[in-house]
Short mmCIF file of C-alpha atoms in Angstrom, two decimals:
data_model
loop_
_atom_site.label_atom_id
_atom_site.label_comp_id
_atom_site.label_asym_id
_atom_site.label_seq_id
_atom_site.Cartn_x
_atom_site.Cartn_y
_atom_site.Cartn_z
CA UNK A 1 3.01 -190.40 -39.49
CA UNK A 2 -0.23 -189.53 -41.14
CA UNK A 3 -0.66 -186.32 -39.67
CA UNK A 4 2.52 -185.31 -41.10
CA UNK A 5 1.71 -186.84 -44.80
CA UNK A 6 -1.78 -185.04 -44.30
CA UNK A 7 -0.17 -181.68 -43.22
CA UNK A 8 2.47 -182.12 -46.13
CA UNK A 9 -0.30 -182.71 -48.63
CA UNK A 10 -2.93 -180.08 -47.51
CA UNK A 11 -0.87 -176.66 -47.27
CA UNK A 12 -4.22 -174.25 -46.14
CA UNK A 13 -4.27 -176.84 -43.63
CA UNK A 14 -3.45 -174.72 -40.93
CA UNK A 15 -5.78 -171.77 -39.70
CA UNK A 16 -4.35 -168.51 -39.52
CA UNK A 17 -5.37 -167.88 -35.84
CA UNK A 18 -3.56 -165.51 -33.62
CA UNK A 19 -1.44 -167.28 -30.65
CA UNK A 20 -0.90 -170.54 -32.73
CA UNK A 21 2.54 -171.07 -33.74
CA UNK A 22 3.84 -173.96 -36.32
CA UNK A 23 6.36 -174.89 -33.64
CA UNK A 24 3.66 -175.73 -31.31
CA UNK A 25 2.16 -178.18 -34.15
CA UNK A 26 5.10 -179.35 -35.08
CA UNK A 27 5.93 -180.40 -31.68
CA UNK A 28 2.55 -182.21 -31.66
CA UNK A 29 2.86 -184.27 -35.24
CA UNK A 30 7.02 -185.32 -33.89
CA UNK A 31 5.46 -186.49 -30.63
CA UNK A 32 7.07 -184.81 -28.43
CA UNK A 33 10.72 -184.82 -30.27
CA UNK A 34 11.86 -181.51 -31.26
CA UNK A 35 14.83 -180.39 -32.52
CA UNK A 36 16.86 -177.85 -30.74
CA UNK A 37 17.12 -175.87 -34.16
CA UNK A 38 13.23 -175.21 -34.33
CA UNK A 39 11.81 -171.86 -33.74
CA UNK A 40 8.55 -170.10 -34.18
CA UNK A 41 6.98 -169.16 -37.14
CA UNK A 42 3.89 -167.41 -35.39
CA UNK A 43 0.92 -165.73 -36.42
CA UNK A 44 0.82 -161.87 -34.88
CA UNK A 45 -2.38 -160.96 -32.85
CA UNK A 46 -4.26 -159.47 -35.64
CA UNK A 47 -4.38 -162.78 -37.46
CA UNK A 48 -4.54 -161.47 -40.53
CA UNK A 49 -0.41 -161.48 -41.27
CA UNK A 50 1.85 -163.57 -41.33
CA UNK A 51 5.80 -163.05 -40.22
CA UNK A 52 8.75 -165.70 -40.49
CA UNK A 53 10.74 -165.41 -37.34
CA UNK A 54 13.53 -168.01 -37.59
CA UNK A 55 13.55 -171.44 -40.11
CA UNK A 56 13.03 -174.72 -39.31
CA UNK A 57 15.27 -177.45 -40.05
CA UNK A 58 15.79 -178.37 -43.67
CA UNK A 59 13.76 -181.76 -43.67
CA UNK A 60 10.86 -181.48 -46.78
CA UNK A 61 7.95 -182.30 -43.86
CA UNK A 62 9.09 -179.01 -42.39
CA UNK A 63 9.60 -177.18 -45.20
CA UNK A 64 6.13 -178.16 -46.13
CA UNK A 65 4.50 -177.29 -42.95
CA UNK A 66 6.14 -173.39 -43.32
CA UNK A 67 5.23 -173.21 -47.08
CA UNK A 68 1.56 -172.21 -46.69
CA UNK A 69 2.69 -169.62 -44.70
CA UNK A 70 5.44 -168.31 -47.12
CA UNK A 71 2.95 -168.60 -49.59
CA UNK A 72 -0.17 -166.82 -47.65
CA UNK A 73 2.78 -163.79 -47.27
CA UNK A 74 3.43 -163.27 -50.65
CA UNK A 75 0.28 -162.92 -51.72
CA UNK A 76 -0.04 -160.17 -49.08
CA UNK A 77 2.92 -158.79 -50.47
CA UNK A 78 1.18 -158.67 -53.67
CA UNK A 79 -1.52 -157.37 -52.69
CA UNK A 80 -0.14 -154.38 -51.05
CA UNK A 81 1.64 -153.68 -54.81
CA UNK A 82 -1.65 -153.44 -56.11
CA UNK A 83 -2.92 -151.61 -53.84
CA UNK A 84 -0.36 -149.00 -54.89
CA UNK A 85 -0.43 -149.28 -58.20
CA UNK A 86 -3.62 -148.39 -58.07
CA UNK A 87 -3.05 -145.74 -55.69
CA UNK A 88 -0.75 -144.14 -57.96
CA UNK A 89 -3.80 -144.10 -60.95
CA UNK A 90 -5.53 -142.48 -58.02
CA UNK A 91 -3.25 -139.70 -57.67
CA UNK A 92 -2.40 -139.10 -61.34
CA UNK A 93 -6.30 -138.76 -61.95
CA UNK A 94 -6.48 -136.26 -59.18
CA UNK A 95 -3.17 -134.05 -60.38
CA UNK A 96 -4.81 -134.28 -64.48
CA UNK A 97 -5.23 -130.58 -64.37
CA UNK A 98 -1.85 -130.42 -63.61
CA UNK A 99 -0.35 -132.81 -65.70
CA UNK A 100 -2.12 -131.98 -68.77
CA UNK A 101 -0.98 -128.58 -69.96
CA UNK A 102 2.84 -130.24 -69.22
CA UNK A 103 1.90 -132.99 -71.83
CA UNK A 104 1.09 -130.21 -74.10
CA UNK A 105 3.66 -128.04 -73.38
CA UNK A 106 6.52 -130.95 -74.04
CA UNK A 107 4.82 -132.18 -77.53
CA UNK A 108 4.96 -128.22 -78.70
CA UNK A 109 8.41 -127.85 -77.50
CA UNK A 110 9.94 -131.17 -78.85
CA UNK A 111 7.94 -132.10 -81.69
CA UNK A 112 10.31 -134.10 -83.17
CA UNK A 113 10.86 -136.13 -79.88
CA UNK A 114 7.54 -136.84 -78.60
CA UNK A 115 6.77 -137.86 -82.29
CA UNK A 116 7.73 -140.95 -81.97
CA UNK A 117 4.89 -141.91 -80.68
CA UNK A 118 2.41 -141.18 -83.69
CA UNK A 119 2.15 -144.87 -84.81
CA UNK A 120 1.43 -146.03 -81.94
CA UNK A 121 -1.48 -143.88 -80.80
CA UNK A 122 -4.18 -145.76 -82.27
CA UNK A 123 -3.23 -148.50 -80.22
CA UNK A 124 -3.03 -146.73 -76.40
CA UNK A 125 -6.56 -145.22 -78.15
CA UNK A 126 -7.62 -148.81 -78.22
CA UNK A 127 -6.46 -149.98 -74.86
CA UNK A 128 -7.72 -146.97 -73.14
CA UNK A 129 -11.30 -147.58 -74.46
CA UNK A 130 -10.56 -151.59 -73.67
CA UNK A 131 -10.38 -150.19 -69.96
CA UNK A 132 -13.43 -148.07 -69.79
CA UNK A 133 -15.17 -151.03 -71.56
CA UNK A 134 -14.66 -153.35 -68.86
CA UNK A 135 -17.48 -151.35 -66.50
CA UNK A 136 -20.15 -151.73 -68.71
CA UNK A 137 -22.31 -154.82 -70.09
CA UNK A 138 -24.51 -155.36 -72.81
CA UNK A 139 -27.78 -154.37 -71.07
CA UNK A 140 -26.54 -150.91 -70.62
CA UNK A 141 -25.70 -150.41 -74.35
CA UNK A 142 -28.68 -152.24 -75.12
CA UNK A 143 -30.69 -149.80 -72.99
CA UNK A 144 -29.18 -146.58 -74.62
CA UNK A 145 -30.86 -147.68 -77.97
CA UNK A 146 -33.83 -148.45 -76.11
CA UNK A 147 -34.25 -145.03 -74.75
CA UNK A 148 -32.50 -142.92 -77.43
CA UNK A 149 -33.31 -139.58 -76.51
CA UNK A 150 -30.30 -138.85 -74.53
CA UNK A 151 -28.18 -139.88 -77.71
CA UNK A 152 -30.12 -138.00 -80.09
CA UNK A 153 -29.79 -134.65 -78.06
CA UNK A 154 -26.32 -135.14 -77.95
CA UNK A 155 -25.88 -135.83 -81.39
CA UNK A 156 -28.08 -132.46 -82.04
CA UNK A 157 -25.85 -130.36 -80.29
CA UNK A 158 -22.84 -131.54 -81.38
CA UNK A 159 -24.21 -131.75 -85.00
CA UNK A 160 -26.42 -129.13 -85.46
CA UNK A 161 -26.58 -126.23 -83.07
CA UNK A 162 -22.65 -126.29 -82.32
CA UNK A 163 -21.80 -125.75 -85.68
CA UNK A 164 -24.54 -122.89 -86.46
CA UNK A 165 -22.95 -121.05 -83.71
CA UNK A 166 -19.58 -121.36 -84.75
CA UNK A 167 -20.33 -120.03 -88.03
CA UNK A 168 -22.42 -117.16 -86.63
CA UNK A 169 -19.92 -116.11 -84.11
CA UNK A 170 -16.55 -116.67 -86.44
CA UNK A 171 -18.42 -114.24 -88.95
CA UNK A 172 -18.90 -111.45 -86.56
CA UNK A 173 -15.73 -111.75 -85.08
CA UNK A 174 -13.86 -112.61 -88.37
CA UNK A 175 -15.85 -112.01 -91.51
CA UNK A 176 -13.51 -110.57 -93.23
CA UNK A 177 -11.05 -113.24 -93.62
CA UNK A 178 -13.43 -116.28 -95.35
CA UNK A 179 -10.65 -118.92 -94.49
CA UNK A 180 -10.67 -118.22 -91.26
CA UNK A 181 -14.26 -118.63 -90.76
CA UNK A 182 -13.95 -121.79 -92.69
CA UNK A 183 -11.38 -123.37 -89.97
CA UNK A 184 -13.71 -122.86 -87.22
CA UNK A 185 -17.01 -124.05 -89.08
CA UNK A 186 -14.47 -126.93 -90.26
CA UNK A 187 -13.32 -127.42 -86.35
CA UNK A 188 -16.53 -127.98 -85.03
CA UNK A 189 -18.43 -130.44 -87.80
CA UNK A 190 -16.41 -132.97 -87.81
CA UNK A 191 -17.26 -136.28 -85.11
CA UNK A 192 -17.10 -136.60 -81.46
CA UNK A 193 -13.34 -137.04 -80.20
CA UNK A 194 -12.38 -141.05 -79.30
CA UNK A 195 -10.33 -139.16 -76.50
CA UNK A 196 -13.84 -138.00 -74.80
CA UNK A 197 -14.48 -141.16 -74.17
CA UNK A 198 -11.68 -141.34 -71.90
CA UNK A 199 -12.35 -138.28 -69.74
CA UNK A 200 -15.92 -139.36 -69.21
CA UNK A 201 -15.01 -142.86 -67.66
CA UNK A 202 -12.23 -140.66 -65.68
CA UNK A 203 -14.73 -139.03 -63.95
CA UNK A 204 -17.64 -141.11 -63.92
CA UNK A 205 -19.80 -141.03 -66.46
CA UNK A 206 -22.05 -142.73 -68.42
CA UNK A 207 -19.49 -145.16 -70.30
CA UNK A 208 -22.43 -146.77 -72.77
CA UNK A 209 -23.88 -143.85 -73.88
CA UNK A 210 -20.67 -142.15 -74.34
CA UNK A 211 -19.33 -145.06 -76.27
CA UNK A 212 -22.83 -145.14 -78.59
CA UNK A 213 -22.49 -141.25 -79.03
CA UNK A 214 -18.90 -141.33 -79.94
CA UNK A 215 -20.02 -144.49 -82.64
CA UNK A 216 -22.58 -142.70 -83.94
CA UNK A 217 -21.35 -139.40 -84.59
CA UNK A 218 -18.41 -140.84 -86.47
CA UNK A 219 -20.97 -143.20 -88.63
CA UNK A 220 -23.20 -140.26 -89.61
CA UNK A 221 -19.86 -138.09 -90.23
CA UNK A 222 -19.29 -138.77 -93.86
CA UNK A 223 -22.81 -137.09 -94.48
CA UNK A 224 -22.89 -134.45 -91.85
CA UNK A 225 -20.06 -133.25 -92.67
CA UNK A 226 -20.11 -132.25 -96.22
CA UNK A 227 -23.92 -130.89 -95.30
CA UNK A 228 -23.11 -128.59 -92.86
CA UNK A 229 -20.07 -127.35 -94.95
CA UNK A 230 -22.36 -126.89 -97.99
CA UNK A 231 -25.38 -125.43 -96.19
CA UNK A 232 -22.89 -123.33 -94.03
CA UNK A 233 -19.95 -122.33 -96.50
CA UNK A 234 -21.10 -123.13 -100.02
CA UNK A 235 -17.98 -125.51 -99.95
CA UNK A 236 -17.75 -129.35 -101.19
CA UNK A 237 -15.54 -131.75 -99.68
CA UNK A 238 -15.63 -135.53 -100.02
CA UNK A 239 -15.09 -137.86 -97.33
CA UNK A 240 -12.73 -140.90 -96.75
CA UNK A 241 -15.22 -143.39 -95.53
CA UNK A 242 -13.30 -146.61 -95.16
CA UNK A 243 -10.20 -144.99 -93.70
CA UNK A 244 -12.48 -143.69 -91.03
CA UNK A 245 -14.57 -146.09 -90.58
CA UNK A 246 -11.58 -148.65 -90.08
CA UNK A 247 -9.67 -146.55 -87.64
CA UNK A 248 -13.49 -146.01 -85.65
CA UNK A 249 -14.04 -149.69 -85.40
CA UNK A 250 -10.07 -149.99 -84.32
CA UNK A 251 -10.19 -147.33 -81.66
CA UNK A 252 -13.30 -147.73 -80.20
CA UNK A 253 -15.55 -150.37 -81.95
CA UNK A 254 -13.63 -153.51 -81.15
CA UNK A 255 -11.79 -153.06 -78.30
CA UNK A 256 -15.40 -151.68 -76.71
CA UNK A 257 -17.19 -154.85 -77.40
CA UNK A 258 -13.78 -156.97 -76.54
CA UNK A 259 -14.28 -155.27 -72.86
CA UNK A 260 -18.14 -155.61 -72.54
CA UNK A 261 -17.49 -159.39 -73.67
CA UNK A 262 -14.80 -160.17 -70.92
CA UNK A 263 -16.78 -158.02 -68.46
CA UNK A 264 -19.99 -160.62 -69.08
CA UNK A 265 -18.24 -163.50 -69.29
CA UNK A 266 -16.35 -163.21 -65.85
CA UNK A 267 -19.76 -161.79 -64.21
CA UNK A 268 -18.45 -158.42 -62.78
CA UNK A 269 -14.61 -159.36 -63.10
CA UNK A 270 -13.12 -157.12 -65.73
CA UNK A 271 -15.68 -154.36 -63.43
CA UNK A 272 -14.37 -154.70 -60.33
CA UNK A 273 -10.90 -156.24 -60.53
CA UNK A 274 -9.44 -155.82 -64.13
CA UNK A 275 -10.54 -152.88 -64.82
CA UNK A 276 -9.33 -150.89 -61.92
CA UNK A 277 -5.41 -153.13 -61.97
CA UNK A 278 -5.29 -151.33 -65.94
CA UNK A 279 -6.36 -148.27 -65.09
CA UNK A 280 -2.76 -146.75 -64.00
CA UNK A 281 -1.37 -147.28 -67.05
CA UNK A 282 -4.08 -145.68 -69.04
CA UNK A 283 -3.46 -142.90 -67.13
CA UNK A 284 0.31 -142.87 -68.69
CA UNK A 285 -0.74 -143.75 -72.31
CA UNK A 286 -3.38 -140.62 -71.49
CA UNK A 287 -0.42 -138.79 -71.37
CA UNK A 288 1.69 -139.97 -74.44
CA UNK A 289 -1.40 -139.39 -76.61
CA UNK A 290 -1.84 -135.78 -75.37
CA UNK A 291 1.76 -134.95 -75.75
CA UNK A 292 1.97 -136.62 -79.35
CA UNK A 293 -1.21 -135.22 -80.75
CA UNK A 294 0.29 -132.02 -79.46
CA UNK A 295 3.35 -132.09 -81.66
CA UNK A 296 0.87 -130.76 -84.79
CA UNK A 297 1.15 -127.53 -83.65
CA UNK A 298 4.34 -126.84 -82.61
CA UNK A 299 5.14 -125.01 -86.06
CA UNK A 300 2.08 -122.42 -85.48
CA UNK A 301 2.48 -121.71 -81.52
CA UNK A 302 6.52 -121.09 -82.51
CA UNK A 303 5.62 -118.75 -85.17
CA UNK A 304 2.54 -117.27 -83.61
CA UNK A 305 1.61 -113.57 -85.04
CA UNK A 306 -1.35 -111.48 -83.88
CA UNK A 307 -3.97 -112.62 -86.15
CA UNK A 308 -3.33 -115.94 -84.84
CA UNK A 309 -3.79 -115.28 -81.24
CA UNK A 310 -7.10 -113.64 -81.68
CA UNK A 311 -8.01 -116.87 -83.41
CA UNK A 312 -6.84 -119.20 -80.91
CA UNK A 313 -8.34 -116.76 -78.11
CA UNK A 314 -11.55 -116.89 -79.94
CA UNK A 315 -11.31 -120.93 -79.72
CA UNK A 316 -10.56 -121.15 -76.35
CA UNK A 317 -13.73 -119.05 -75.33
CA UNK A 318 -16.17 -121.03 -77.88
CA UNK A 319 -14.20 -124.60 -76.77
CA UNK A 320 -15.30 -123.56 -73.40
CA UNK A 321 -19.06 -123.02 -74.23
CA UNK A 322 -19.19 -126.29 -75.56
CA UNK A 323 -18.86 -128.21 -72.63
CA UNK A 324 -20.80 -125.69 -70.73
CA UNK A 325 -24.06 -126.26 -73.58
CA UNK A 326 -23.73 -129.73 -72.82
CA UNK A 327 -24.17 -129.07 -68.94
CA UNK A 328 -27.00 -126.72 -69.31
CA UNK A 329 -28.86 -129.05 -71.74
CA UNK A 330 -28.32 -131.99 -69.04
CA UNK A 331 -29.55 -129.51 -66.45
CA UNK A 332 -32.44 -128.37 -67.95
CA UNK A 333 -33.46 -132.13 -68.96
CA UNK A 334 -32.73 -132.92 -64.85
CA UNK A 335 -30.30 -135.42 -66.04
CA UNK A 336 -28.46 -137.27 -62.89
CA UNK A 337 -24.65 -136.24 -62.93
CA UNK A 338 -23.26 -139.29 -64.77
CA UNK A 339 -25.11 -138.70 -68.38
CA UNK A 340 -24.49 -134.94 -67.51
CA UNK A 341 -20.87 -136.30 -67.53
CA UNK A 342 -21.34 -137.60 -70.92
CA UNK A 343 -23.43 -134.45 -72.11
CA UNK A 344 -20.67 -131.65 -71.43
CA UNK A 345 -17.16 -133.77 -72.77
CA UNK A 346 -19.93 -135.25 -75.40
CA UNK A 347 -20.91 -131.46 -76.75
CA UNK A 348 -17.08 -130.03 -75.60
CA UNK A 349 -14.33 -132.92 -77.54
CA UNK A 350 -14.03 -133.10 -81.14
CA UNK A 351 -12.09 -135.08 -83.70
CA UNK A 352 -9.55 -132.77 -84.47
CA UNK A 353 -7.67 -135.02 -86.81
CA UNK A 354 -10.19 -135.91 -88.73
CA UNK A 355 -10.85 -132.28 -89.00
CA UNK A 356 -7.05 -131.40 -89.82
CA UNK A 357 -7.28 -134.06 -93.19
CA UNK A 358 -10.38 -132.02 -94.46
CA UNK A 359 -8.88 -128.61 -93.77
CA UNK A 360 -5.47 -129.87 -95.63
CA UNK A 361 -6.80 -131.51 -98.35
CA UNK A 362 -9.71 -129.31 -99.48
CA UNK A 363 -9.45 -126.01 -98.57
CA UNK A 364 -5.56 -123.38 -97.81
CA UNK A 365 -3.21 -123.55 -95.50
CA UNK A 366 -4.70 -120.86 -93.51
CA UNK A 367 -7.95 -122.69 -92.75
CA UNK A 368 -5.79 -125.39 -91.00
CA UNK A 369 -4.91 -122.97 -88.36
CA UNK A 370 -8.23 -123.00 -86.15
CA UNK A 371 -8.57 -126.23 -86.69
CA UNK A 372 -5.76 -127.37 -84.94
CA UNK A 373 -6.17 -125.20 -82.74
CA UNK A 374 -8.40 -126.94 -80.76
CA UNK A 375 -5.59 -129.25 -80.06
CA UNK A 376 -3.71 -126.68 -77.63
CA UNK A 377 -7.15 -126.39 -75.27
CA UNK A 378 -9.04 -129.49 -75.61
CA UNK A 379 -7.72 -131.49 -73.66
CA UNK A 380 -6.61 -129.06 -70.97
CA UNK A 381 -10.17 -128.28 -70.49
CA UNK A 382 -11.53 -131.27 -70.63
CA UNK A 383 -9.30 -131.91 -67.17
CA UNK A 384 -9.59 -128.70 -66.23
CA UNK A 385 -13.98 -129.27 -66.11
CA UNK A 386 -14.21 -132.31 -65.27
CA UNK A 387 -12.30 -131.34 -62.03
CA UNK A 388 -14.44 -128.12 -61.34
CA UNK A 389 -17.66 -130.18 -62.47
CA UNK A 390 -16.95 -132.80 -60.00
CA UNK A 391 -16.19 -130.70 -57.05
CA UNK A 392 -19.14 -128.57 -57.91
CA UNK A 393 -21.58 -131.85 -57.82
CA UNK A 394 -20.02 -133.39 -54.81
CA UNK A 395 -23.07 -132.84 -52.52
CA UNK A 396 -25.46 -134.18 -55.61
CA UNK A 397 -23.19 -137.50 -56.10
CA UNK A 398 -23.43 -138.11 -52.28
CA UNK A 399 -27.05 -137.88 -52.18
CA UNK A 400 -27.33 -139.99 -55.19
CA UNK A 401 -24.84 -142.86 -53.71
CA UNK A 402 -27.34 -142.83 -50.68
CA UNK A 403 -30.10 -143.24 -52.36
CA UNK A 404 -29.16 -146.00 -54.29
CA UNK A 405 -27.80 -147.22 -50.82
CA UNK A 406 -30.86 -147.44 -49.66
#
């Protein structure tokens, strides 16, 4: 009699061993009285799965006794959903270069469609960078401003030598057309893209710095921005510094801290758990965001003319040199392949919208062009890179995991 209230109470009671049955303890706890009706709920020989074979009879000690097996199942069950789910994040990350220039393809083709999901972008933006959040901790951010030359290369490239060389090479290749020129100095002054940040903890990067670059770029925007244009162009332009500054600490600046917090608090949780359960679905949102931001320039691919090609040819070139500036900086510095991660999407990914409100509100229509441009190619490259990158440092990343092994 106590053995069975002790069994009923304590459901992990029973040890998962291989060749033990319930219907053999049963049989012990009745004394020797079993019911015809019994059979075997067994334990295989692995002893690390559980199987119902038949059901006992309906009394609540029995159902008891079977219910930490029924339980210990499900779990396995659930398990083995996870697994996939995060199998299938797995394989979408791996096809990227595949599914990227379809997301772009759909939001030119049905802009009206896929635009739908314009007011919700800021918010996938914000759960995305929630996700990458969740592998880092306040000691690594902490130790990006402590050592701060990595940042402020980055920030020189992207600031200051990218921009010089888009002016240089937009006037020999189009001086003749001012507005033109303007688009492309306009295209690559404005901040770090909020989607970079996604691509680098894709592929492995280093998530603080990339976060403090991305912060940083966009803080120092509203003066680096009308600088370059008036040192570069001659042209004046005012900045809306709230608006951006709001959407900044929305997109990245909140939910980036939110994740580092939750990472802390649960000691490697959000890391190693979390983290990887959410990051299936930011692969999907990855996708809605592409397609919708996309949609912008449906009108210009649908109507495009010669003059426009050569522009967006001459994008797709200098978009390309960008991330490769940022790899050959890296290199040259010896940087390990994570912050050379950062470096090239860092150097390559731009705020294109932020871009697009300057170009419409200041200057003609016809600067807004190569601007938005970049939209058709960024992204496409950034998967397309990251791939080639990765496969091209797989010997390097090996070495590295051993020695850290060790």
């Amino acid at each position: 009699r106590y053995l069975s209230r002790f069994i009923a109470m304590s459901p992990l009671c029973i040890p998962a061993s291989a060749g033990r049955s319930v219907e053999q303890i049963y049989y012990t706890v009745q004394r020797g009285r079993k019911s015809p009706q019994h059979t075997a709920v067994s334990v295989n020989d692995v002893g690390n799965s559980l199987e119902i074979i038949g059901r006992f009879s309906r009394t609540d000690a029995c159902e008891r006794l079977a219910y930490p097996f029924k339980r210990i199942h499900g779990h396995r069950e659930s398990q083995e959903h996870m697994k996939q789910w995060v199998g299938l994040g797995k394989f979408l990350a791996g096809y990227m270069q595949i599914i990227v220039p379809i997301c772009v393809a759909l939001g030119v083709l049905f802009p009206q469609q896929i635009g739908v999901l314009k007011p919700i972008v800021p918010t996938l933006f914000a759960f995305m960078t929630f996700q990458g959040a969740l592998s880092n901790t306040f000691h690594q951010v902490a130790e990006v401003f402590r050592r701060p030359l990595h940042l402020i290369l980055a920030l020189f490239v992207s600031a200051v030598l990218i921009p010089i060389a888009a002016y240089v090479m937009g006037s020999l290749f189009f001086g003749s057309n001012p507005n033109l020129v303007c688009g492309i100095v306009i295209e690559y002054s404005v901040p770090v893209a909020v989607t970079a940040f996604m691509w680098i903890s894709m592929f492995g990067g280093n998530g603080p710095l990339a976060l403090t670059i991305i912060l940083t770029s966009s803080v120092i925007s509203p003066v680096t921005i009308p600088l370059t244009l008036k040192l570069l162009l001659g042209a004046t332009v005012a900045i809306d510094v709230p608006s951006m500054m709001q959407n900044m600490a929305f997109m990245i600046a909140i939910p980036a801290i939110l994740g580092i917090v939750i990472n802390e608090l649960t000691r490697g949780w959000g890391h190693e758990k979390l983290s990887p359960a959410l990051s299936p679905a930011c692969k999907f949102m990855m996708m809605g965001v592409i397609a919708s931001n996309s949609t912008a320039m449906s009108e210009y691919v649908l109507h495009m003319n010669a003059v426009r090609l050569e522009v967006a040819l001459f994008i797709l070139v200098f978009a390309i040199s960008g991330f490769v500036v940022g790899i050959l900086v890296a290199r040259a510095l010896h940087l390990p392949y994570s912050e050379t991660t950062t470096m090239c999407f860092t150097c390559g990914m731009r705020n294109i919208s932020s871009g697009a409100v300057i170009a419409t509100q200041y200057f003609p229509g016809e600067v807004v062009f190569p601007v938005m441009c970049g939209t058709l190619f960024q992204q496409v490259l950034a998967s397309l890179i990251g791939h080639f990158f990765e496969r091209l440092t797989g010997e390097e990343r090996a070495a590295q995991r051993k020695r850290v092994e060790a």
